[in-house]
mmCIF file with all atom_site columns, C-alpha atoms and ligand atoms in Angstrom:
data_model
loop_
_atom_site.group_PDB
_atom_site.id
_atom_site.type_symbol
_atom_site.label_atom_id
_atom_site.label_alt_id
_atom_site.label_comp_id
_atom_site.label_asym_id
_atom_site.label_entity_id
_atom_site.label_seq_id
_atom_site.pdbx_PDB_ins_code
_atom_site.Cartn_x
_atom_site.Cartn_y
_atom_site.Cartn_z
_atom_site.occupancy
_atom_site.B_iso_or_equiv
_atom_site.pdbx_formal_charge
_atom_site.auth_seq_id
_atom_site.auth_comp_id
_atom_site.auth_asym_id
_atom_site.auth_atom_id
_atom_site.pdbx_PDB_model_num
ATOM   1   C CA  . UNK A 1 1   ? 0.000   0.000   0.000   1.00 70.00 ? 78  UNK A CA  1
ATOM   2   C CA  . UNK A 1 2   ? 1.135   3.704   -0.987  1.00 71.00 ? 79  UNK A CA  1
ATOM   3   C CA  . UNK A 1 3   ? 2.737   5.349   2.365   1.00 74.00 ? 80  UNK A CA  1
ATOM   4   C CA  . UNK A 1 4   ? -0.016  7.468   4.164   1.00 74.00 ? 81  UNK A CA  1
ATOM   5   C CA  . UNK A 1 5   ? -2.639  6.384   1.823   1.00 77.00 ? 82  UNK A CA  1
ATOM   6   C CA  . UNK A 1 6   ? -5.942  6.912   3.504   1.00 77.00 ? 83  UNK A CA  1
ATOM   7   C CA  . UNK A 1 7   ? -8.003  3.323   3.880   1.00 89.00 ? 84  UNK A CA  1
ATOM   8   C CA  . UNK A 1 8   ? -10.632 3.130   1.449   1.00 93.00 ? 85  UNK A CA  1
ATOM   9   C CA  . UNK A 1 9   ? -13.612 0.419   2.022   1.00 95.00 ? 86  UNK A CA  1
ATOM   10  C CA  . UNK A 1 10  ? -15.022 -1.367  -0.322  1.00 94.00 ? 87  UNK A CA  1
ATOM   11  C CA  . UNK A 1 11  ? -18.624 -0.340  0.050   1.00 95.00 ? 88  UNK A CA  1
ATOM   12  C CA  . UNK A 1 12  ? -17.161 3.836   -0.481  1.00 96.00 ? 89  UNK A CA  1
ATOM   13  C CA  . UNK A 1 13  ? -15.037 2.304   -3.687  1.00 96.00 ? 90  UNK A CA  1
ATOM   14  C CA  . UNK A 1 14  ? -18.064 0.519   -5.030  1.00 96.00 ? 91  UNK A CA  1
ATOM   15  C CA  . UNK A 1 15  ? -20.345 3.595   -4.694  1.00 97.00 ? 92  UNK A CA  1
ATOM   16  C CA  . UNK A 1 16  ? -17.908 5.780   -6.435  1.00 97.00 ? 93  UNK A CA  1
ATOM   17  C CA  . UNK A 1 17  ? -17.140 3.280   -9.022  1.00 97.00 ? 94  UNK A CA  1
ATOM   18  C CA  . UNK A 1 18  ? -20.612 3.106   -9.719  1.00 98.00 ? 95  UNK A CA  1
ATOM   19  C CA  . UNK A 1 19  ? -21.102 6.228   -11.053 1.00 98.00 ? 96  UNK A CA  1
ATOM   20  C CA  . UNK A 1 20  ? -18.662 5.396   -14.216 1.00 98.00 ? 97  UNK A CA  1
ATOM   21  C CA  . UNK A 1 21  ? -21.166 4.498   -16.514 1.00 98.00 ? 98  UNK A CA  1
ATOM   22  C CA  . UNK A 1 22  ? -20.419 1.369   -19.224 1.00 98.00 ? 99  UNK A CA  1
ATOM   23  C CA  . UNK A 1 23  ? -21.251 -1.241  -21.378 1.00 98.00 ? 100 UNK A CA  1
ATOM   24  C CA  . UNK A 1 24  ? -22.153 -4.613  -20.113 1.00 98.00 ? 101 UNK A CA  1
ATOM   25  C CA  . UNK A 1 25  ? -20.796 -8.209  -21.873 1.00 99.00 ? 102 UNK A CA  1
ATOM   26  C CA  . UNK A 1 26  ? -20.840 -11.817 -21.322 1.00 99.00 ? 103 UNK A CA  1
ATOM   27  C CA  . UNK A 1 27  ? -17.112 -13.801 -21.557 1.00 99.00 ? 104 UNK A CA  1
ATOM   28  C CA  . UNK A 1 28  ? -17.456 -17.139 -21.955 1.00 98.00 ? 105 UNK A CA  1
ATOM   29  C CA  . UNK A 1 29  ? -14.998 -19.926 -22.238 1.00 98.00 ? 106 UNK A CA  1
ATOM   30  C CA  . UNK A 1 30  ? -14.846 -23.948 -21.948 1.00 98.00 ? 107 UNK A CA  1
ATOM   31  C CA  . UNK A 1 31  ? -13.650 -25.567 -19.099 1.00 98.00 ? 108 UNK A CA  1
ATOM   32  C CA  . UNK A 1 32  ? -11.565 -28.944 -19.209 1.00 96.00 ? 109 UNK A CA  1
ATOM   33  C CA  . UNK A 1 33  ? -14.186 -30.884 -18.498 1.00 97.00 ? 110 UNK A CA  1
ATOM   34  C CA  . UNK A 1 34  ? -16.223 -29.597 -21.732 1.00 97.00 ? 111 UNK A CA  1
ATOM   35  C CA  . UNK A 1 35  ? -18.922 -27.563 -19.835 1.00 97.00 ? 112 UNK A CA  1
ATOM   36  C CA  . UNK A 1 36  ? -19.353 -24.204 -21.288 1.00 98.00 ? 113 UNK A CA  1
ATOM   37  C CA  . UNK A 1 37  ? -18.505 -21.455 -18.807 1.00 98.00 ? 114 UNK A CA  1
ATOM   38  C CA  . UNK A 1 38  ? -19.585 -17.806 -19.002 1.00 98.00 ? 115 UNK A CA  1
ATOM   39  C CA  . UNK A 1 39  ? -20.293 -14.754 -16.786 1.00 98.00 ? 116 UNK A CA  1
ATOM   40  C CA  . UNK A 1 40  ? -21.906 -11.318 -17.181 1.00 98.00 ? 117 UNK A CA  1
ATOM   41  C CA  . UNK A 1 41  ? -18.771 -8.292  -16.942 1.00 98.00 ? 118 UNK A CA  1
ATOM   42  C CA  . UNK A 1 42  ? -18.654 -4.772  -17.126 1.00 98.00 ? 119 UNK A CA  1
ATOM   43  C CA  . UNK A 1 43  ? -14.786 -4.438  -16.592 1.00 98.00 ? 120 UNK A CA  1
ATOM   44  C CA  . UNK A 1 44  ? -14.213 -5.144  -20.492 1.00 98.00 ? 121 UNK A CA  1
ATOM   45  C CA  . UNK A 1 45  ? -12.086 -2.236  -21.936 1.00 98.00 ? 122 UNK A CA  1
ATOM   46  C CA  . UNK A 1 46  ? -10.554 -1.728  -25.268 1.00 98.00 ? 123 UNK A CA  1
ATOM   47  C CA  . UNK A 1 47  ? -6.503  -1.598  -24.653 1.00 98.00 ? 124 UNK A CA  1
ATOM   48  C CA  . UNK A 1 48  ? -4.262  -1.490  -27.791 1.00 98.00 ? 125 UNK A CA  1
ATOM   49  C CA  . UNK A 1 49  ? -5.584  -1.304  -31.253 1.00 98.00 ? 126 UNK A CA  1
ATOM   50  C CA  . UNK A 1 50  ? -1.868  -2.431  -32.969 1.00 98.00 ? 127 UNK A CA  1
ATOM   51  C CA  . UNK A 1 51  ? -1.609  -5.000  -31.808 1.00 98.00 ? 128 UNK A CA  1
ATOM   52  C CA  . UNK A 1 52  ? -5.846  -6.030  -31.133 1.00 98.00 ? 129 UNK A CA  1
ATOM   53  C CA  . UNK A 1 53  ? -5.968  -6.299  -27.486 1.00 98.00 ? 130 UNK A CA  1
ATOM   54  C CA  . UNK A 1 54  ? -8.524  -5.778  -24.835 1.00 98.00 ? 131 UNK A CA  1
ATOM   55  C CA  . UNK A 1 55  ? -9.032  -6.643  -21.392 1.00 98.00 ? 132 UNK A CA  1
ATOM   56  C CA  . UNK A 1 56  ? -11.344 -7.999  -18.608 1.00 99.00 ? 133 UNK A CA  1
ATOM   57  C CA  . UNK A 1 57  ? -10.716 -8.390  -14.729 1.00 98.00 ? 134 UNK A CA  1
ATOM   58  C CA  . UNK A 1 58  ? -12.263 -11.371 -12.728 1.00 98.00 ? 135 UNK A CA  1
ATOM   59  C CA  . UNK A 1 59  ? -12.641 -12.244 -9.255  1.00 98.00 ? 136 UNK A CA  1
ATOM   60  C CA  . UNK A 1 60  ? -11.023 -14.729 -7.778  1.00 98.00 ? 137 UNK A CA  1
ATOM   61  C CA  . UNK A 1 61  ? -13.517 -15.830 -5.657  1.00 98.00 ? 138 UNK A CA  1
ATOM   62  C CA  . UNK A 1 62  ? -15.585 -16.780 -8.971  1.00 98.00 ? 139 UNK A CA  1
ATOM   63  C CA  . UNK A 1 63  ? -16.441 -20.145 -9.830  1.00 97.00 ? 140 UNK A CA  1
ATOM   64  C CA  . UNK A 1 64  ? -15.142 -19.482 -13.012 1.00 98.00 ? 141 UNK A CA  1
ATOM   65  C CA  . UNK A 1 65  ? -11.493 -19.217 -12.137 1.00 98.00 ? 142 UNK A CA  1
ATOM   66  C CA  . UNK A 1 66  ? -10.109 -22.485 -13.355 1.00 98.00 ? 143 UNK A CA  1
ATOM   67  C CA  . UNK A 1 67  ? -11.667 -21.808 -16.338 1.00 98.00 ? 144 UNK A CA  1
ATOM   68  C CA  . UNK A 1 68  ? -10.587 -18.879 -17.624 1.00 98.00 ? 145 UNK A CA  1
ATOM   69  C CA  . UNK A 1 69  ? -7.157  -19.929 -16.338 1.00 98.00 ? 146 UNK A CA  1
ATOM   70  C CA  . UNK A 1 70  ? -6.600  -23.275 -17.655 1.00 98.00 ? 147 UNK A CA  1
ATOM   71  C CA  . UNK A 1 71  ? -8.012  -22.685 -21.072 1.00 98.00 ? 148 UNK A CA  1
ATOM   72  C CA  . UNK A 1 72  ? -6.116  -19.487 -23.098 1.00 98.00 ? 149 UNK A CA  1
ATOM   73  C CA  . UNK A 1 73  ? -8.956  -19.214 -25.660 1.00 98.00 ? 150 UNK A CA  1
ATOM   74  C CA  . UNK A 1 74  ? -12.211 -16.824 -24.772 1.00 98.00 ? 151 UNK A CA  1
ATOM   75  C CA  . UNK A 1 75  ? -14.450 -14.770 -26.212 1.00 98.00 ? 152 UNK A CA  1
ATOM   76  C CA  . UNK A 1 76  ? -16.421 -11.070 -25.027 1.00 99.00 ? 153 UNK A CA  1
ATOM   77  C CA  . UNK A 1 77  ? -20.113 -10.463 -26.185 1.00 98.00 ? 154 UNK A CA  1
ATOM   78  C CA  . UNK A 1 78  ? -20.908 -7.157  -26.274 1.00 98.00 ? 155 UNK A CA  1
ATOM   79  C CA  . UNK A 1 79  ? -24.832 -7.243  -25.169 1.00 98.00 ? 156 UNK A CA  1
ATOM   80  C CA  . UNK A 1 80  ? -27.821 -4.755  -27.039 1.00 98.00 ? 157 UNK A CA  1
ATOM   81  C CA  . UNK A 1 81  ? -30.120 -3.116  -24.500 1.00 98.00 ? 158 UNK A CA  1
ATOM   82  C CA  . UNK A 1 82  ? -32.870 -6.113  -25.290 1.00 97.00 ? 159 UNK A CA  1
ATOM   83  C CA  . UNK A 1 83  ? -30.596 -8.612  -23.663 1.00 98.00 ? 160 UNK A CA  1
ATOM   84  C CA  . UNK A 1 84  ? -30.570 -7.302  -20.213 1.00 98.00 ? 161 UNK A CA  1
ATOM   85  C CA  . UNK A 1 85  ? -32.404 -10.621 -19.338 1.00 98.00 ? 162 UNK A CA  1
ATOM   86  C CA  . UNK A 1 86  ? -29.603 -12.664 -20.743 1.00 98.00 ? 163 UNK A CA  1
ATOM   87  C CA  . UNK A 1 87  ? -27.048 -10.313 -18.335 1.00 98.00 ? 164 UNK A CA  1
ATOM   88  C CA  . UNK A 1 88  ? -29.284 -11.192 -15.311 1.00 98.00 ? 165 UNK A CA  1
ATOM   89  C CA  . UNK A 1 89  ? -28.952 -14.956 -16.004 1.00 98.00 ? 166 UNK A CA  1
ATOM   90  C CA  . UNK A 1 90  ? -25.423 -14.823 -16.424 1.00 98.00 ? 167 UNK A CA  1
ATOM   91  C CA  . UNK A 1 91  ? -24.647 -13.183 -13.084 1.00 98.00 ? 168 UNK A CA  1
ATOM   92  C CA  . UNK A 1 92  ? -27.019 -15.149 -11.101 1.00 98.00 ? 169 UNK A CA  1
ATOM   93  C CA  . UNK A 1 93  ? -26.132 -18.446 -9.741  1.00 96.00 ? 170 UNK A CA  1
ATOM   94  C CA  . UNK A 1 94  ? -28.469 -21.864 -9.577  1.00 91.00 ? 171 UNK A CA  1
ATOM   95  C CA  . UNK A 1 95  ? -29.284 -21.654 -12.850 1.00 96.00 ? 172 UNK A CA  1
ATOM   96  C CA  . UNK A 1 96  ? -28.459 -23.187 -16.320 1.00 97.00 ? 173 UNK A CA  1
ATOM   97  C CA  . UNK A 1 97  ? -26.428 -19.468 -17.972 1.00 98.00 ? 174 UNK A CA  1
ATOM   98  C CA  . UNK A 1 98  ? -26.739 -21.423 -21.158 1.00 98.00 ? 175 UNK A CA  1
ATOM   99  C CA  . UNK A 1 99  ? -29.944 -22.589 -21.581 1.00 97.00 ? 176 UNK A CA  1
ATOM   100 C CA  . UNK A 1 100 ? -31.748 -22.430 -24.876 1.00 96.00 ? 177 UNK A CA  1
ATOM   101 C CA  . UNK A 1 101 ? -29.236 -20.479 -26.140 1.00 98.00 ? 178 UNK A CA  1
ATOM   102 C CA  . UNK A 1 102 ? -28.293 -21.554 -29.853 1.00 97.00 ? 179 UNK A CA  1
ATOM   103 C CA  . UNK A 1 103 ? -24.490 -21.692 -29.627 1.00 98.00 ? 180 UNK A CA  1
ATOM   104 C CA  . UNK A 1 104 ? -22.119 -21.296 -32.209 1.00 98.00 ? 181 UNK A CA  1
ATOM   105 C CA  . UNK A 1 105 ? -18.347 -22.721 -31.723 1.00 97.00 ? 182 UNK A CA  1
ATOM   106 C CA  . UNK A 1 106 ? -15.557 -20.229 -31.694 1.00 97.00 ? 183 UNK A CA  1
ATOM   107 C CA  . UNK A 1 107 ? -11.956 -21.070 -31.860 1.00 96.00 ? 184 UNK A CA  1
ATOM   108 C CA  . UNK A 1 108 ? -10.878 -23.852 -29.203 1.00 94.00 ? 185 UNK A CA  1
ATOM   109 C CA  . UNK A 1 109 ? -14.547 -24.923 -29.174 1.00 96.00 ? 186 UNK A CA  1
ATOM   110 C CA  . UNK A 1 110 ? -15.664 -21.975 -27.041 1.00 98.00 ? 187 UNK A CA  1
ATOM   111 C CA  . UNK A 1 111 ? -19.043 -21.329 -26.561 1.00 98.00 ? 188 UNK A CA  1
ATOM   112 C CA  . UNK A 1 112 ? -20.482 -18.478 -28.963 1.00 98.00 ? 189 UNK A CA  1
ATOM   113 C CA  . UNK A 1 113 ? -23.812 -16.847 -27.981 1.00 98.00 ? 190 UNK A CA  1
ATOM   114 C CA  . UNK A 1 114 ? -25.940 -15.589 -30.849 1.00 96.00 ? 191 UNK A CA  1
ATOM   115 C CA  . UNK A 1 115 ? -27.182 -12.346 -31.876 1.00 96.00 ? 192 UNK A CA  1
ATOM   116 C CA  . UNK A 1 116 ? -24.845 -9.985  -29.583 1.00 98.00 ? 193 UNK A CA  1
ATOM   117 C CA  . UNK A 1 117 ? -23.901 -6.539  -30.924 1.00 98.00 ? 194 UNK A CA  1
ATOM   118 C CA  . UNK A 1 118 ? -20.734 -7.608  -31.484 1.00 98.00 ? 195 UNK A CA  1
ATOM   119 C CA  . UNK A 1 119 ? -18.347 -10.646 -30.319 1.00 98.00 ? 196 UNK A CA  1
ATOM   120 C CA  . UNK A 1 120 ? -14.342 -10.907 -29.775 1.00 98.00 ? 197 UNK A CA  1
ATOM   121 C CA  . UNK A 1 121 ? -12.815 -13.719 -29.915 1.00 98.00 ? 198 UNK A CA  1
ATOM   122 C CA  . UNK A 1 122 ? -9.225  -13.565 -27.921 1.00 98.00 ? 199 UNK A CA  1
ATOM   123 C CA  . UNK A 1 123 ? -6.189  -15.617 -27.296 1.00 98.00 ? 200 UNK A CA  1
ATOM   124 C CA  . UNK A 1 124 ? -5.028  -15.131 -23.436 1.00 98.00 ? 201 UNK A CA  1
ATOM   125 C CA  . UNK A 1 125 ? -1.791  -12.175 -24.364 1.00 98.00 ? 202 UNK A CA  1
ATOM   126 C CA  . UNK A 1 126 ? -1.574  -11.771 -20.283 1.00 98.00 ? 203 UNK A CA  1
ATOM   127 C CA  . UNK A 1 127 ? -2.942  -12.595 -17.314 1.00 98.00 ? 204 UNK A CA  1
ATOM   128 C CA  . UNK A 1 128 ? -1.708  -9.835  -14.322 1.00 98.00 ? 205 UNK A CA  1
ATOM   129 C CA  . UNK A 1 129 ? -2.950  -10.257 -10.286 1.00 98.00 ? 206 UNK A CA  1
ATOM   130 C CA  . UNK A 1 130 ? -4.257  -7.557  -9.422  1.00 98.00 ? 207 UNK A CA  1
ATOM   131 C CA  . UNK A 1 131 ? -5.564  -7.737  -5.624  1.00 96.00 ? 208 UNK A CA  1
ATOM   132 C CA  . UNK A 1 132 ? -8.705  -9.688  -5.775  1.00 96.00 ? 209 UNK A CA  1
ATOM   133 C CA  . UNK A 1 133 ? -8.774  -9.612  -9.434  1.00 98.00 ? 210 UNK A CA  1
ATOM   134 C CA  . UNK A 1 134 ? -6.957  -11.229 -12.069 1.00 98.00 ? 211 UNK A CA  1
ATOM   135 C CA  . UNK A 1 135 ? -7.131  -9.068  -15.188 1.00 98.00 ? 212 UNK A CA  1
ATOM   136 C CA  . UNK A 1 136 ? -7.273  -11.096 -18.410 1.00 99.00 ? 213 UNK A CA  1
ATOM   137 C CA  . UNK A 1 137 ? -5.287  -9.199  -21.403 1.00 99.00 ? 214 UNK A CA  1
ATOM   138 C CA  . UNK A 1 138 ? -7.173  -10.963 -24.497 1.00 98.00 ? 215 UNK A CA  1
ATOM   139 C CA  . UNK A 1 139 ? -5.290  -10.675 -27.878 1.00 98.00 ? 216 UNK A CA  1
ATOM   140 C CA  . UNK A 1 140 ? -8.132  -10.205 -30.287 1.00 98.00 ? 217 UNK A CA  1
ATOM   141 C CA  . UNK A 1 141 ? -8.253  -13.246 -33.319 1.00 98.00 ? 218 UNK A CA  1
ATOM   142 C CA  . UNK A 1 142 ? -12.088 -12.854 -34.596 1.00 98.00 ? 219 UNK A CA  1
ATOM   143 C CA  . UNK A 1 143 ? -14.386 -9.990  -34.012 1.00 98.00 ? 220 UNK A CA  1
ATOM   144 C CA  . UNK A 1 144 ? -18.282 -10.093 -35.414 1.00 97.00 ? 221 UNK A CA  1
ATOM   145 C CA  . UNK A 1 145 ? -20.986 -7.569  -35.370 1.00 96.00 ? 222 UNK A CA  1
ATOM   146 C CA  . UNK A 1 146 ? -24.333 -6.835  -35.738 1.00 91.00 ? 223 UNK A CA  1
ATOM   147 C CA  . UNK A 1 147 ? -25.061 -5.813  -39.281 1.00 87.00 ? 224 UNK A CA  1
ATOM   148 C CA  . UNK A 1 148 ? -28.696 -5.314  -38.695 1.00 84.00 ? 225 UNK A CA  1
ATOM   149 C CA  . UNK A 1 149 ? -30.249 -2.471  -41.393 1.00 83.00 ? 226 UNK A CA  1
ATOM   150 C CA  . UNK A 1 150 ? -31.708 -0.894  -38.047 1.00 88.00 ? 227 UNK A CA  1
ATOM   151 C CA  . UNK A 1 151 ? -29.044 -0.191  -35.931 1.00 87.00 ? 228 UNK A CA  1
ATOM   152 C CA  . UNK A 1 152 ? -29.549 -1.654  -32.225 1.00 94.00 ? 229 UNK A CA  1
ATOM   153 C CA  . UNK A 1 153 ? -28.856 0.288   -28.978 1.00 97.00 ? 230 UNK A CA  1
ATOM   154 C CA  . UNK A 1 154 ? -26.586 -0.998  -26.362 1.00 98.00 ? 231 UNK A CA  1
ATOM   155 C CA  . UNK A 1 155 ? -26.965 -1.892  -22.435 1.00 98.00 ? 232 UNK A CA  1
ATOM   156 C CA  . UNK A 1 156 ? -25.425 -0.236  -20.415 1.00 98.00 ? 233 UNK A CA  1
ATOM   157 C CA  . UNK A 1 157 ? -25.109 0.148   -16.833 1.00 98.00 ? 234 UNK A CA  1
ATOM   158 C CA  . UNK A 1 158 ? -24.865 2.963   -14.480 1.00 98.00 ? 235 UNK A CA  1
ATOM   159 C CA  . UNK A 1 159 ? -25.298 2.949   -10.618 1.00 98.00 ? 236 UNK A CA  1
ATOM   160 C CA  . UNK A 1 160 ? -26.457 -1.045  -10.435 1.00 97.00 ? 237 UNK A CA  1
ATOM   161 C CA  . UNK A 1 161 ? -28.986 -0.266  -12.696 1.00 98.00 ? 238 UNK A CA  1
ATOM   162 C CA  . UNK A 1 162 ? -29.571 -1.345  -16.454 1.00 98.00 ? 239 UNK A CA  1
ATOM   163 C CA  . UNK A 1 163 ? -30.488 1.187   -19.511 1.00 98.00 ? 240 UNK A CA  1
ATOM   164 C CA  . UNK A 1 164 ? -30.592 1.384   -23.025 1.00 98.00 ? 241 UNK A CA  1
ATOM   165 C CA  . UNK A 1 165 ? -27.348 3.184   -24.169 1.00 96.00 ? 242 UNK A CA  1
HETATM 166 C C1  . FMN B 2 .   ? -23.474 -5.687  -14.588 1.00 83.23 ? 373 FMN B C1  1
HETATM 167 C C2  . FMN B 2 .   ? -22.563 -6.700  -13.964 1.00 83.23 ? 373 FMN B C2  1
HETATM 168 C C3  . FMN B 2 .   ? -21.200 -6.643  -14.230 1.00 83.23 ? 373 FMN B C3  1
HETATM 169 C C4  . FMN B 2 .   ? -20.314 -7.575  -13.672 1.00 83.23 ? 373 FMN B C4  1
HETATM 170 N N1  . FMN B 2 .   ? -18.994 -7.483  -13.958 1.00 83.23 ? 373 FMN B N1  1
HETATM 171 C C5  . FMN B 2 .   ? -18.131 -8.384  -13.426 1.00 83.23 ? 373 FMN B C5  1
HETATM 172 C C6  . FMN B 2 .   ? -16.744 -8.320  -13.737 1.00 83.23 ? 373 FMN B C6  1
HETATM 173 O O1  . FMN B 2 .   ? -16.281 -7.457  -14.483 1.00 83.23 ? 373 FMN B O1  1
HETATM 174 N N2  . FMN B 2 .   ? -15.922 -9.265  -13.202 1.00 83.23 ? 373 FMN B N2  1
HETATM 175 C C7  . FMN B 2 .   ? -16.400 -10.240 -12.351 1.00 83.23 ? 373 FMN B C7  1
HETATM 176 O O2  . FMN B 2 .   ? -15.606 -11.058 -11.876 1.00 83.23 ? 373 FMN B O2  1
HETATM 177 N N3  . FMN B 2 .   ? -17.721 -10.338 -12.053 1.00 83.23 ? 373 FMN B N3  1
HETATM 178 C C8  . FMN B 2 .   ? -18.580 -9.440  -12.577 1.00 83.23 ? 373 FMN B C8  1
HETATM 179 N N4  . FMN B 2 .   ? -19.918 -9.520  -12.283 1.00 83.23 ? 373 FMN B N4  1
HETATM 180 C C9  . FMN B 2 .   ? -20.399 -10.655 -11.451 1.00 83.23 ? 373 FMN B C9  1
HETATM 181 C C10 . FMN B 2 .   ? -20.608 -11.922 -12.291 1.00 83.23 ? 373 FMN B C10 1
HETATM 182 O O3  . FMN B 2 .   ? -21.391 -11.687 -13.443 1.00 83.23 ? 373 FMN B O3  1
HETATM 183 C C11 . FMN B 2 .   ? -21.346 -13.036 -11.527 1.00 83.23 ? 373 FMN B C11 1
HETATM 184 O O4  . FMN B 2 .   ? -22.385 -12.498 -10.797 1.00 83.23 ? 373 FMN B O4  1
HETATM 185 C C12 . FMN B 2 .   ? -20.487 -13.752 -10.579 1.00 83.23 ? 373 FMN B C12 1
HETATM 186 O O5  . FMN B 2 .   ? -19.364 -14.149 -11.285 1.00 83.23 ? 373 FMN B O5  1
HETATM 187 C C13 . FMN B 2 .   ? -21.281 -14.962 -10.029 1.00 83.23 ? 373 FMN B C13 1
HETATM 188 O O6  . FMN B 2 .   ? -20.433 -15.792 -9.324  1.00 83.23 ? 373 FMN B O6  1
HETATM 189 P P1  . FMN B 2 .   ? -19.680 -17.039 -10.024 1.00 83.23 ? 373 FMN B P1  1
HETATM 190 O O7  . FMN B 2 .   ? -18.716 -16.443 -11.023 1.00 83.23 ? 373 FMN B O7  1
HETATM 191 O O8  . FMN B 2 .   ? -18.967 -17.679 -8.908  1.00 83.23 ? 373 FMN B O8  1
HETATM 192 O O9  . FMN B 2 .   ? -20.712 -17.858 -10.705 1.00 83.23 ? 373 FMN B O9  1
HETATM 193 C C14 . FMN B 2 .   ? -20.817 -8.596  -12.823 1.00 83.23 ? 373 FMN B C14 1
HETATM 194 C C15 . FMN B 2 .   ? -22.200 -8.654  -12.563 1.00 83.23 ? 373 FMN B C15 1
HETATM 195 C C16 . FMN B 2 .   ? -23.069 -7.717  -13.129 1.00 83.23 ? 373 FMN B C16 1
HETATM 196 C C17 . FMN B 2 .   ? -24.547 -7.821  -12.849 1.00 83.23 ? 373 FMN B C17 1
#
């Protein structure tokens, strides 16, 4: 810790944090044993466009840990505003995240959900520790979009809440 840095708690950092507004995706992944692994995340950021890389931050108290750090191939779905149900399921726990979902495969066999926004596809560059987080640095391989005539709006999120960006 920085010398005379004042203590932050987590509740003060979590209301403060909350006010930066952003988009909201699902990363999924495989795991080894073949199940198809995924989680809702607002951390995604764009980081370098030459060479394509973006990252993501994940707790380490998730159950998708060994996942996302035994298997170097993911991908980010970038979710329209009509999908806020999908972002629900895939931050709640007891229940099947990929249910009735028509999946595509993606590069290493990884679990594609259909009719995002948009979808990257990423190699593991890095993976840093970062206090409770690990922060995944994805090197982009694929990227899709959305080539709807009508363009879609996004969701985003903004004090806990969901709204149509
Ligand atoms: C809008 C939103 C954004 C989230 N962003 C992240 C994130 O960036 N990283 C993370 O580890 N969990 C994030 N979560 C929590 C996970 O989606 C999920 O609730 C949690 O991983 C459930 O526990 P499990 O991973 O053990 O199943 C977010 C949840 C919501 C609703």
């Amino acid at each position: 810790m920085p010398e005379n840095a004042p203590l932050i708690s987590p509740d003060q950092l979590r209301a403060a944090l909350s006010e930066f507004a952003t988009g909201v995706t699902i990363v999924t992944t495989r795991g080894t044993d073949g199940s198809a692994v995924g989680l809702t995340v607002n951390s995604f950021n764009a980081v370098s466009l030459t060479p394509p890389l973006i990252l993501w931050s994940l707790d380490k108290s998730s159950r998708a840990i060994s996942a996302f750090n035994e298997n170097d191939c993911f991908a980010v779905h970038i979710l329209a505003a009509d999908q806020e149900a999908l972002a629900m399921r895939f931050a709640s726990r007891d229940v099947d995240r990929f249910a009735g979902l028509a999946l595509a495969k993606g590069m290493g066999d990884i679990p594609l959900i259909p009719d995002t926004l948009a979808c990257l596809q990423c190699r593991v560059h890095q993976r840093v520790e970062a206090g409770d987080h690990i922060i995944f640095i994805g090197w982009v391989t694929a990227v899709s979009r959305d080539e709807s005539a009508t363009p879609r709006a996004a969701l985003g999120y903004h004090r806990r809440l969901f709204l149509s960006v």
